[in-house]
Structures are given as structure tokens and as C-alpha cells.
Amino acid sequence: METARLVLTGIVGLAAGGSVAAGLSAFISGLGVVSDFADRTHTGNRIHFYEDCLMLGGILGNLIWIYRTPVPGGTWLLPVFGLFGGIFVGAWSMALAEILDIFPVFTRRLKLGQLLSWMILGIAFGKCAGALLFFIKRW
């Protein structure tokens, strides 16, 4: 009876994880992050490679997180992972903001057309400063 319960728990866990992963993949595809990058870099012929790398990164990240696998390179490789993670999250949030038309409505209502580039730079520098403070405090 205990074995059947463990097997059923494993099946439910895998099904739940699969559905969450499929939902996240659909969300990323719906935002158009990958296709936007391919369009802007004129590398649309490699879109399947980009999508494979995205899925592989998610799978490897989960495996490293769950099994607490030490990543080779130690602390000198951590800023590289942080940089790529920050780029990904920033691109994701900008794609979401673009789809929801947040910036056009915001700039029209507050009449900030001239200052939009400075606002985006401020957001980027603030995010960078926050990440640096976080990692400096951890060390």
C-alpha cells in the first residue's frame, strides 16, 4: 500500500511539474521574447536552436537547484550566471510591458515623451545596483 502511494505521489508530482513547465513555455512564447531577439539580430533561421537552448537552460537549472549540484567554476562564474539571468529577466519584463502597452499609455498620460530613454536607463541602472548590493552583501 505504501509503495502504491509513493508511485501515485511521484506521478502527480511529475504531471504538475510538466504542466507548470508547459505553461511557462507558452507564456514565454506568447510574449515573443525569443522571436523578438531573433528578429532584431537577424538570426531567424536559428529560432529552433534558441528554443532548444531555452528549454535546456530551464531543465539544467531545475536539476542543479533540486539536487544541489555544485557548479564548476565556483564564485568567479557566478557573475556570469547573474548577468545572463538579469538579461533574461529584463528582456522578459520589457516584453510583458510591451505587450500590455504600459509605456505608451504611461508616457502619454504623464507627458514624458522626451524622458523615456532616461527612465529606461534609470530602471536598468537601479536593477544593476540592486543586484550588485545583493551579491556584495552575500560575499
Coordinates of N, CA and C in Angstrom, one line a residue:
M1 N 0.8 -1.2 0.0 CA 0.0 0.0 0.0 C 0.9 1.3 0.0
E2 N 1.9 1.3 0.8 CA 2.8 2.4 0.9 C 3.5 2.7 -0.5
T3 N 3.9 1.6 -1.2 CA 4.6 1.7 -2.5 C 3.6 2.3 -3.5
A4 N 2.4 1.9 -3.5 CA 1.4 2.5 -4.4 C 1.2 4.0 -4.2
R5 N 1.2 4.4 -2.9 CA 1.1 5.8 -2.6 C 2.3 6.6 -3.0
L6 N 3.5 6.1 -2.9 CA 4.7 6.8 -3.3 C 4.7 6.9 -4.8
V7 N 4.3 5.8 -5.5 CA 4.2 5.9 -7.0 C 3.2 6.9 -7.5
L8 N 2.0 6.9 -6.8 CA 1.0 7.9 -7.2 C 1.5 9.3 -6.9
T9 N 2.1 9.5 -5.8 CA 2.7 10.8 -5.5 C 3.7 11.3 -6.5
G10 N 4.6 10.4 -7.0 CA 5.5 10.7 -8.0 C 4.9 11.0 -9.3
I11 N 3.8 10.3 -9.7 CA 3.1 10.6 -10.9 C 2.5 12.0 -10.9
V12 N 1.8 12.2 -9.8 CA 1.1 13.5 -9.6 C 2.2 14.7 -9.6
G13 N 3.3 14.5 -9.0 CA 4.4 15.5 -9.0 C 4.9 15.7 -10.3
L14 N 5.2 14.7 -11.1 CA 5.7 14.8 -12.5 C 4.7 15.5 -13.4
A15 N 3.4 15.2 -13.2 CA 2.4 15.8 -14.0 C 2.2 17.3 -13.7
A16 N 2.3 17.6 -12.4 CA 2.2 19.0 -12.0 C 3.4 19.8 -12.5
G17 N 4.6 19.2 -12.4 CA 5.8 19.9 -12.9 C 5.7 20.1 -14.4
G18 N 5.3 19.1 -15.1 CA 5.1 19.2 -16.5 C 4.2 20.3 -17.0
S19 N 3.0 20.3 -16.3 CA 2.1 21.4 -16.6 C 2.6 22.8 -16.3
V20 N 3.3 22.9 -15.2 CA 3.9 24.3 -14.9 C 4.9 24.6 -16.0
A21 N 5.8 23.7 -16.3 CA 6.8 23.9 -17.4 C 6.1 24.3 -18.7
A22 N 5.1 23.6 -19.1 CA 4.4 23.9 -20.3 C 3.7 25.2 -20.3
G23 N 3.2 25.6 -19.2 CA 2.6 26.9 -19.0 C 3.6 28.0 -19.1
L24 N 4.8 27.9 -18.5 CA 5.8 28.9 -18.6 C 6.3 29.0 -20.0
S25 N 6.5 27.8 -20.7 CA 7.0 27.9 -22.0 C 6.0 28.6 -22.9
A26 N 4.7 28.3 -22.7 CA 3.7 29.0 -23.5 C 3.7 30.5 -23.2
F27 N 3.9 30.9 -22.0 CA 4.0 32.3 -21.6 C 5.1 33.0 -22.3
I28 N 6.3 32.3 -22.3 CA 7.5 32.9 -22.9 C 7.2 33.1 -24.4
S29 N 6.6 32.0 -25.0 CA 6.3 32.1 -26.4 C 5.3 33.1 -26.7
G30 N 4.3 33.3 -25.9 CA 3.3 34.3 -26.1 C 3.8 35.7 -26.0
L31 N 4.8 35.9 -25.1 CA 5.4 37.2 -25.0 C 6.2 37.5 -26.2
G32 N 6.7 36.5 -26.9 CA 7.5 36.7 -28.1 C 9.0 37.1 -27.8
V33 N 9.5 36.7 -26.7 CA 10.9 37.1 -26.3 C 11.9 36.5 -27.3
V34 N 11.7 35.2 -27.6 CA 12.7 34.5 -28.5 C 12.6 35.0 -29.9
S35 N 11.4 35.1 -30.4 CA 11.2 35.6 -31.8 C 11.6 37.1 -31.9
D36 N 11.4 37.9 -30.9 CA 11.9 39.3 -30.9 C 13.4 39.3 -31.0
F37 N 14.1 38.5 -30.2 CA 15.5 38.5 -30.3 C 16.0 38.1 -31.6
A38 N 15.4 37.0 -32.1 CA 15.8 36.5 -33.4 C 15.6 37.5 -34.5
D39 N 14.5 38.3 -34.4 CA 14.2 39.3 -35.4 C 15.1 40.5 -35.3
R40 N 15.4 40.9 -34.2 CA 16.3 42.1 -34.0 C 17.8 41.8 -34.3
T41 N 18.2 40.5 -34.2 CA 19.6 40.1 -34.5 C 19.7 39.5 -35.9
H42 N 18.6 39.5 -36.6 CA 18.5 38.9 -38.0 C 19.1 37.5 -38.0
T43 N 18.7 36.7 -37.0 CA 19.1 35.3 -37.0 C 17.8 34.4 -36.8
G44 N 16.8 34.7 -37.6 CA 15.6 33.9 -37.6 C 15.7 32.5 -38.0
N45 N 16.8 32.2 -38.8 CA 17.0 30.8 -39.2 C 17.4 29.9 -38.1
R46 N 17.8 30.5 -36.9 CA 18.3 29.7 -35.8 C 17.2 29.7 -34.7
I47 N 16.0 29.9 -35.0 CA 15.0 30.0 -33.9 C 14.8 28.7 -33.2
H48 N 14.9 27.6 -33.8 CA 14.7 26.3 -33.2 C 15.9 26.1 -32.2
F49 N 17.1 26.5 -32.6 CA 18.2 26.4 -31.7 C 18.0 27.2 -30.4
Y50 N 17.5 28.5 -30.6 CA 17.2 29.3 -29.4 C 16.2 28.7 -28.5
E51 N 15.1 28.1 -29.1 CA 14.1 27.5 -28.2 C 14.6 26.3 -27.5
D52 N 15.5 25.5 -28.2 CA 16.1 24.3 -27.5 C 17.0 24.8 -26.4
C53 N 17.8 25.9 -26.6 CA 18.6 26.4 -25.5 C 17.8 26.9 -24.3
L54 N 16.7 27.5 -24.6 CA 15.8 28.0 -23.6 C 15.3 26.8 -22.7
M55 N 14.8 25.7 -23.4 CA 14.3 24.6 -22.7 C 15.5 23.9 -21.9
L56 N 16.6 23.7 -22.5 CA 17.7 23.1 -21.9 C 18.2 23.9 -20.6
G57 N 18.2 25.2 -20.8 CA 18.6 26.0 -19.6 C 17.6 25.8 -18.4
G58 N 16.3 25.8 -18.8 CA 15.3 25.5 -17.7 C 15.5 24.2 -17.1
I59 N 15.7 23.1 -17.9 CA 15.9 21.8 -17.3 C 17.1 21.7 -16.5
L60 N 18.3 22.2 -17.0 CA 19.5 22.1 -16.2 C 19.4 23.0 -14.9
G61 N 18.8 24.2 -15.0 CA 18.6 25.0 -13.9 C 17.8 24.3 -12.8
N62 N 16.8 23.6 -13.2 CA 16.0 22.9 -12.2 C 16.7 21.7 -11.6
L63 N 17.5 21.0 -12.4 CA 18.2 19.9 -11.9 C 19.3 20.3 -10.9
I64 N 20.0 21.4 -11.2 CA 21.0 22.0 -10.3 C 20.4 22.4 -9.0
W65 N 19.2 23.1 -9.1 CA 18.5 23.6 -8.0 C 18.0 22.4 -7.1
I66 N 17.4 21.4 -7.7 CA 16.8 20.4 -6.9 C 17.8 19.5 -6.2
Y67 N 18.8 19.1 -7.0 CA 19.8 18.2 -6.5 C 21.1 18.8 -5.9
R68 N 21.0 20.2 -5.8 CA 22.1 21.0 -5.1 C 23.5 20.6 -5.7
T69 N 23.5 20.5 -7.0 CA 24.7 20.1 -7.7 C 25.7 21.3 -7.7
P70 N 26.9 21.1 -7.3 CA 27.9 22.3 -7.3 C 28.2 22.6 -8.8
V71 N 28.2 23.9 -9.1 CA 28.5 24.3 -10.5 C 30.0 24.5 -10.6
P72 N 30.7 24.0 -11.6 CA 32.1 24.2 -11.7 C 32.4 25.6 -12.0
G73 N 33.5 26.1 -11.4 CA 33.9 27.5 -11.6 C 33.7 28.3 -10.4
G74 N 32.9 27.8 -9.5 CA 32.7 28.5 -8.2 C 32.3 29.9 -8.3
T75 N 32.9 30.8 -7.5 CA 32.5 32.2 -7.3 C 32.8 33.0 -8.5
W76 N 33.8 32.7 -9.3 CA 34.2 33.5 -10.4 C 33.2 33.4 -11.6
L77 N 32.5 32.3 -11.6 CA 31.5 32.1 -12.7 C 30.1 32.6 -12.3
L78 N 29.9 32.9 -11.0 CA 28.6 33.3 -10.5 C 28.2 34.7 -11.2
P79 N 29.1 35.7 -11.3 CA 28.6 36.9 -12.0 C 28.2 36.7 -13.4
V80 N 28.8 35.7 -14.1 CA 28.3 35.4 -15.5 C 26.9 34.9 -15.5
F81 N 26.6 34.0 -14.6 CA 25.2 33.5 -14.5 C 24.3 34.6 -14.1
G82 N 24.7 35.5 -13.2 CA 23.9 36.6 -12.8 C 23.6 37.6 -13.9
L83 N 24.6 37.8 -14.7 CA 24.5 38.7 -15.9 C 23.4 38.1 -16.9
F84 N 23.6 36.8 -17.2 CA 22.7 36.2 -18.2 C 21.2 36.1 -17.6
G85 N 21.2 35.8 -16.3 CA 19.9 35.8 -15.6 C 19.2 37.2 -15.6
G86 N 20.0 38.2 -15.4 CA 19.5 39.6 -15.4 C 19.0 40.0 -16.8
I87 N 19.8 39.6 -17.8 CA 19.4 39.9 -19.2 C 18.1 39.3 -19.5
F88 N 17.9 38.0 -19.1 CA 16.7 37.2 -19.4 C 15.5 37.9 -18.7
V89 N 15.6 38.1 -17.4 CA 14.5 38.7 -16.6 C 14.2 40.1 -17.2
G90 N 15.2 40.9 -17.5 CA 14.9 42.2 -18.1 C 14.2 42.2 -19.4
A91 N 14.7 41.3 -20.3 CA 14.0 41.1 -21.6 C 12.6 40.6 -21.4
W92 N 12.4 39.7 -20.4 CA 11.0 39.2 -20.2 C 10.1 40.3 -19.7
S93 N 10.6 41.1 -18.8 CA 9.7 42.2 -18.2 C 9.4 43.2 -19.3
M94 N 10.4 43.5 -20.1 CA 10.2 44.5 -21.2 C 9.2 44.0 -22.2
A95 N 9.3 42.7 -22.5 CA 8.4 42.1 -23.5 C 7.0 42.1 -22.9
L96 N 6.8 41.8 -21.6 CA 5.5 41.9 -21.0 C 5.0 43.3 -21.0
A97 N 5.8 44.3 -20.7 CA 5.4 45.7 -20.7 C 5.0 46.1 -22.1
E98 N 5.7 45.6 -23.1 CA 5.4 46.0 -24.5 C 4.1 45.4 -24.9
I99 N 3.8 44.2 -24.5 CA 2.5 43.6 -24.9 C 1.4 44.3 -24.2
L100 N 1.5 44.7 -23.0 CA 0.5 45.3 -22.3 C 0.4 46.8 -22.6
D101 N 1.2 47.3 -23.4 CA 1.3 48.7 -23.8 C 1.4 49.7 -22.6
I102 N 2.2 49.3 -21.7 CA 2.4 50.1 -20.5 C 3.1 51.4 -20.8
F103 N 4.2 51.4 -21.5 CA 5.0 52.6 -21.7 C 4.3 53.6 -22.6
P104 N 3.6 53.3 -23.7 CA 2.9 54.3 -24.4 C 1.8 55.0 -23.6
V105 N 1.0 54.3 -22.9 CA 0.0 54.9 -22.1 C 0.6 55.7 -21.0
F106 N 1.6 55.2 -20.3 CA 2.3 55.9 -19.2 C 2.9 57.2 -19.7
T107 N 3.6 57.2 -20.8 CA 4.3 58.4 -21.3 C 3.3 59.4 -21.8
R108 N 2.2 59.0 -22.4 CA 1.2 59.9 -22.9 C 0.5 60.6 -21.7
R109 N 0.1 59.8 -20.7 CA -0.6 60.4 -19.6 C 0.3 61.4 -18.8
L110 N 1.5 61.1 -18.6 CA 2.4 62.0 -17.8 C 3.2 62.9 -18.7
K111 N 3.0 62.9 -20.0 CA 3.7 63.7 -21.0 C 5.2 63.6 -20.8
L112 N 5.7 62.4 -20.8 CA 7.2 62.1 -20.6 C 7.9 61.6 -21.9
G113 N 7.4 62.0 -23.1 CA 8.0 61.5 -24.3 C 9.5 61.8 -24.4
Q114 N 9.9 62.9 -24.0 CA 11.4 63.3 -24.1 C 12.2 62.5 -23.1
L115 N 11.6 62.1 -21.9 CA 12.4 61.5 -20.8 C 12.3 60.0 -20.8
L116 N 11.7 59.3 -21.8 CA 11.5 57.9 -21.8 C 12.9 57.2 -21.8
S117 N 13.8 57.6 -22.6 CA 15.1 56.9 -22.7 C 15.8 57.0 -21.3
W118 N 15.7 58.2 -20.6 CA 16.3 58.3 -19.3 C 15.7 57.4 -18.3
M119 N 14.4 57.3 -18.4 CA 13.6 56.4 -17.5 C 14.1 54.9 -17.6
I120 N 14.2 54.5 -18.9 CA 14.7 53.1 -19.1 C 16.1 52.9 -18.6
L121 N 17.0 53.9 -18.8 CA 18.3 53.8 -18.3 C 18.3 53.8 -16.8
G122 N 17.5 54.6 -16.2 CA 17.3 54.6 -14.7 C 16.9 53.2 -14.2
I123 N 15.9 52.6 -14.8 CA 15.5 51.3 -14.4 C 16.6 50.3 -14.5
A124 N 17.4 50.4 -15.6 CA 18.5 49.4 -15.8 C 19.6 49.6 -14.8
F125 N 19.9 50.9 -14.5 CA 21.0 51.1 -13.5 C 20.5 50.7 -12.1
G126 N 19.2 51.0 -11.8 CA 18.7 50.6 -10.5 C 18.7 49.1 -10.3
K127 N 18.4 48.4 -11.3 CA 18.4 46.9 -11.3 C 19.8 46.4 -11.1
C128 N 20.7 47.0 -11.8 CA 22.1 46.6 -11.7 C 22.7 46.9 -10.3
A129 N 22.4 48.1 -9.8 CA 22.8 48.5 -8.4 C 22.2 47.5 -7.4
G130 N 21.0 47.2 -7.5 CA 20.3 46.3 -6.6 C 21.0 44.9 -6.6
A131 N 21.3 44.4 -7.8 CA 21.9 43.1 -7.9 C 23.4 43.2 -7.3
L132 N 24.1 44.2 -7.6 CA 25.4 44.4 -7.0 C 25.4 44.4 -5.5
L133 N 24.5 45.2 -4.9 CA 24.4 45.2 -3.5 C 24.0 43.9 -2.9
F134 N 23.1 43.1 -3.6 CA 22.7 41.8 -3.1 C 23.9 40.9 -3.1
F135 N 24.7 40.9 -4.2 CA 25.8 39.9 -4.2 C 27.0 40.3 -3.3
I136 N 27.2 41.6 -3.2 CA 28.3 42.1 -2.3 C 27.9 41.8 -0.9
K137 N 26.7 41.9 -0.5 CA 26.3 41.6 0.9 C 26.4 40.1 1.2
R138 N 26.1 39.3 0.1 CA 26.3 37.8 0.3 C 27.7 37.4 0.5
W139 N 28.7 38.1 -0.1 CA 30.1 37.7 0.0 C 30.6 38.2 1.3

